[in-house]
Amino acid sequence: GFGAESDPGKTVVRLTRCPLLAAAHQYPDVVCGVHLGLVHGALAAYGAGPEGTELVPFAEPGACVLRLGPA
């Protein structure tokens, strides 16, 4: 439900939809922190570490940006 769009190298993901957008605008540290935690959990499940991974809330008009660290 995040409307994810990745670059060709799959290292930058634009998230164009947020299921908790209203709450994210009011409490970005909490909501975006939970979303980043989900990403870290998914990476761990696939044997990758979270190093270098960052979520930039509202980085672009209409999108947050997820940058994935080195594989």
Short mmCIF file of N, CA and C in Angstrom, two decimals:
data_model
loop_
_atom_site.label_atom_id
_atom_site.label_comp_id
_atom_site.label_asym_id
_atom_site.label_seq_id
_atom_site.Cartn_x
_atom_site.Cartn_y
_atom_site.Cartn_z
N GLY A 1 0.77 -1.19 0.00
CA GLY A 1 0.00 0.00 0.00
C GLY A 1 0.82 1.27 0.00
N PHE A 2 2.14 1.19 -0.17
CA PHE A 2 2.97 2.38 -0.12
C PHE A 2 3.24 2.98 -1.49
N GLY A 3 2.77 2.36 -2.56
CA GLY A 3 3.01 2.89 -3.89
C GLY A 3 4.49 2.98 -4.21
N ALA A 4 5.22 1.92 -3.92
CA ALA A 4 6.68 1.93 -4.07
C ALA A 4 7.10 1.95 -5.53
N GLU A 5 8.05 2.85 -5.83
CA GLU A 5 8.65 2.96 -7.15
C GLU A 5 10.16 2.99 -6.95
N SER A 6 10.89 2.02 -7.52
CA SER A 6 12.34 1.99 -7.30
C SER A 6 13.10 2.45 -8.52
N ASP A 7 14.35 2.85 -8.27
CA ASP A 7 15.25 3.21 -9.36
C ASP A 7 15.77 1.92 -10.00
N PRO A 8 16.44 2.02 -11.15
CA PRO A 8 16.92 0.79 -11.82
C PRO A 8 17.84 -0.07 -10.95
N GLY A 9 18.64 0.56 -10.10
CA GLY A 9 19.53 -0.19 -9.22
C GLY A 9 18.87 -0.71 -7.96
N LYS A 10 17.61 -0.35 -7.77
CA LYS A 10 16.81 -0.75 -6.61
C LYS A 10 17.46 -0.35 -5.28
N THR A 11 18.11 0.82 -5.28
CA THR A 11 18.71 1.33 -4.05
C THR A 11 17.95 2.53 -3.50
N VAL A 12 17.11 3.13 -4.33
CA VAL A 12 16.27 4.25 -3.89
C VAL A 12 14.83 3.91 -4.23
N VAL A 13 13.98 4.00 -3.23
CA VAL A 13 12.56 3.68 -3.42
C VAL A 13 11.73 4.90 -3.04
N ARG A 14 10.92 5.36 -3.98
CA ARG A 14 9.98 6.45 -3.70
C ARG A 14 8.70 5.82 -3.18
N LEU A 15 8.23 6.31 -2.06
CA LEU A 15 6.99 5.82 -1.46
C LEU A 15 5.94 6.90 -1.65
N THR A 16 5.01 6.66 -2.57
CA THR A 16 4.06 7.71 -2.97
C THR A 16 2.72 7.62 -2.27
N ARG A 17 2.51 6.59 -1.46
CA ARG A 17 1.28 6.47 -0.67
C ARG A 17 1.65 6.02 0.74
N CYS A 18 0.96 6.55 1.69
CA CYS A 18 1.20 6.16 3.09
C CYS A 18 -0.14 5.80 3.72
N PRO A 19 -0.26 4.60 4.29
CA PRO A 19 -1.53 4.22 4.91
C PRO A 19 -1.83 5.03 6.18
N LEU A 20 -0.84 5.74 6.69
CA LEU A 20 -1.02 6.53 7.91
C LEU A 20 -0.62 7.98 7.68
N LEU A 21 -0.97 8.53 6.54
CA LEU A 21 -0.49 9.86 6.15
C LEU A 21 -0.86 10.95 7.15
N ALA A 22 -2.08 10.98 7.60
CA ALA A 22 -2.48 12.04 8.54
C ALA A 22 -1.67 11.95 9.82
N ALA A 23 -1.48 10.75 10.33
CA ALA A 23 -0.68 10.58 11.55
C ALA A 23 0.79 10.88 11.28
N ALA A 24 1.28 10.54 10.10
CA ALA A 24 2.68 10.82 9.75
C ALA A 24 2.95 12.31 9.70
N HIS A 25 1.99 13.09 9.23
CA HIS A 25 2.16 14.54 9.23
C HIS A 25 2.21 15.08 10.66
N GLN A 26 1.43 14.50 11.54
CA GLN A 26 1.37 14.98 12.92
C GLN A 26 2.51 14.44 13.77
N TYR A 27 2.88 13.16 13.55
CA TYR A 27 3.91 12.50 14.36
C TYR A 27 4.92 11.77 13.46
N PRO A 28 5.67 12.49 12.65
CA PRO A 28 6.55 11.80 11.70
C PRO A 28 7.62 10.93 12.37
N ASP A 29 8.13 11.36 13.52
CA ASP A 29 9.15 10.54 14.18
C ASP A 29 8.62 9.16 14.54
N VAL A 30 7.39 9.12 15.01
CA VAL A 30 6.79 7.85 15.42
C VAL A 30 6.41 7.00 14.21
N VAL A 31 5.60 7.55 13.33
CA VAL A 31 5.07 6.77 12.19
C VAL A 31 6.20 6.35 11.25
N CYS A 32 7.05 7.29 10.90
CA CYS A 32 8.13 6.97 9.96
C CYS A 32 9.17 6.06 10.63
N GLY A 33 9.34 6.22 11.93
CA GLY A 33 10.23 5.32 12.67
C GLY A 33 9.73 3.88 12.65
N VAL A 34 8.43 3.71 12.78
CA VAL A 34 7.85 2.36 12.70
C VAL A 34 8.05 1.79 11.29
N HIS A 35 7.82 2.62 10.28
CA HIS A 35 7.99 2.15 8.90
C HIS A 35 9.45 1.77 8.64
N LEU A 36 10.39 2.54 9.13
CA LEU A 36 11.79 2.20 8.96
C LEU A 36 12.11 0.90 9.71
N GLY A 37 11.50 0.71 10.87
CA GLY A 37 11.68 -0.54 11.61
C GLY A 37 11.18 -1.74 10.82
N LEU A 38 10.07 -1.56 10.11
CA LEU A 38 9.56 -2.65 9.26
C LEU A 38 10.56 -2.97 8.15
N VAL A 39 11.17 -1.95 7.58
CA VAL A 39 12.18 -2.16 6.53
C VAL A 39 13.37 -2.91 7.12
N HIS A 40 13.82 -2.49 8.29
CA HIS A 40 14.95 -3.18 8.93
C HIS A 40 14.62 -4.65 9.20
N GLY A 41 13.40 -4.92 9.65
CA GLY A 41 12.98 -6.30 9.89
C GLY A 41 12.95 -7.12 8.61
N ALA A 42 12.46 -6.52 7.53
CA ALA A 42 12.42 -7.23 6.24
C ALA A 42 13.84 -7.51 5.75
N LEU A 43 14.73 -6.53 5.89
CA LEU A 43 16.11 -6.75 5.48
C LEU A 43 16.74 -7.89 6.28
N ALA A 44 16.50 -7.90 7.58
CA ALA A 44 17.05 -8.96 8.43
C ALA A 44 16.51 -10.32 8.03
N ALA A 45 15.23 -10.38 7.67
CA ALA A 45 14.63 -11.65 7.27
C ALA A 45 15.27 -12.19 6.00
N TYR A 46 15.80 -11.30 5.17
CA TYR A 46 16.46 -11.71 3.94
C TYR A 46 17.97 -11.77 4.08
N GLY A 47 18.46 -11.64 5.31
CA GLY A 47 19.89 -11.78 5.57
C GLY A 47 20.72 -10.54 5.28
N ALA A 48 20.07 -9.39 5.14
CA ALA A 48 20.79 -8.14 4.89
C ALA A 48 20.76 -7.27 6.14
N GLY A 49 21.79 -6.48 6.31
CA GLY A 49 21.83 -5.58 7.45
C GLY A 49 21.21 -4.24 7.13
N PRO A 50 20.85 -3.49 8.15
CA PRO A 50 20.20 -2.20 7.95
C PRO A 50 21.19 -1.04 7.74
N GLU A 51 22.49 -1.32 7.78
CA GLU A 51 23.48 -0.26 7.69
C GLU A 51 23.28 0.57 6.42
N GLY A 52 23.27 1.87 6.59
CA GLY A 52 23.15 2.77 5.46
C GLY A 52 21.73 2.97 4.95
N THR A 53 20.77 2.29 5.56
CA THR A 53 19.38 2.43 5.13
C THR A 53 18.76 3.62 5.85
N GLU A 54 18.09 4.47 5.09
CA GLU A 54 17.44 5.62 5.70
C GLU A 54 16.11 5.90 5.02
N LEU A 55 15.19 6.42 5.80
CA LEU A 55 13.89 6.84 5.31
C LEU A 55 13.80 8.35 5.51
N VAL A 56 13.58 9.06 4.41
CA VAL A 56 13.49 10.52 4.47
C VAL A 56 12.02 10.90 4.29
N PRO A 57 11.35 11.24 5.38
CA PRO A 57 9.94 11.59 5.29
C PRO A 57 9.71 12.86 4.46
N PHE A 58 8.72 12.81 3.60
CA PHE A 58 8.30 13.98 2.82
C PHE A 58 9.48 14.61 2.07
N ALA A 59 10.36 13.75 1.53
CA ALA A 59 11.57 14.22 0.83
C ALA A 59 11.25 14.93 -0.48
N GLU A 60 10.16 14.56 -1.10
CA GLU A 60 9.74 15.15 -2.37
C GLU A 60 8.25 15.47 -2.26
N PRO A 61 7.76 16.35 -3.11
CA PRO A 61 6.32 16.57 -3.10
C PRO A 61 5.58 15.26 -3.42
N GLY A 62 4.77 14.81 -2.49
CA GLY A 62 4.00 13.60 -2.70
C GLY A 62 4.74 12.29 -2.50
N ALA A 63 5.94 12.33 -1.90
CA ALA A 63 6.68 11.08 -1.71
C ALA A 63 7.69 11.18 -0.58
N CYS A 64 7.82 10.06 0.12
CA CYS A 64 8.93 9.86 1.03
C CYS A 64 9.96 9.06 0.24
N VAL A 65 11.22 9.09 0.69
CA VAL A 65 12.26 8.38 -0.03
C VAL A 65 12.97 7.42 0.92
N LEU A 66 13.06 6.17 0.48
CA LEU A 66 13.77 5.13 1.21
C LEU A 66 15.05 4.85 0.45
N ARG A 67 16.18 5.04 1.11
CA ARG A 67 17.48 4.73 0.51
C ARG A 67 18.03 3.49 1.19
N LEU A 68 18.31 2.48 0.39
CA LEU A 68 18.81 1.22 0.92
C LEU A 68 20.33 1.22 0.91
N GLY A 69 20.92 0.69 1.97
CA GLY A 69 22.37 0.63 2.09
C GLY A 69 22.95 -0.40 1.14
N PRO A 70 24.27 -0.55 1.19
CA PRO A 70 24.92 -1.53 0.31
C PRO A 70 24.45 -2.94 0.60
N ALA A 71 24.40 -3.75 -0.44
CA ALA A 71 23.92 -5.14 -0.30
C ALA A 71 24.88 -5.97 0.50
#
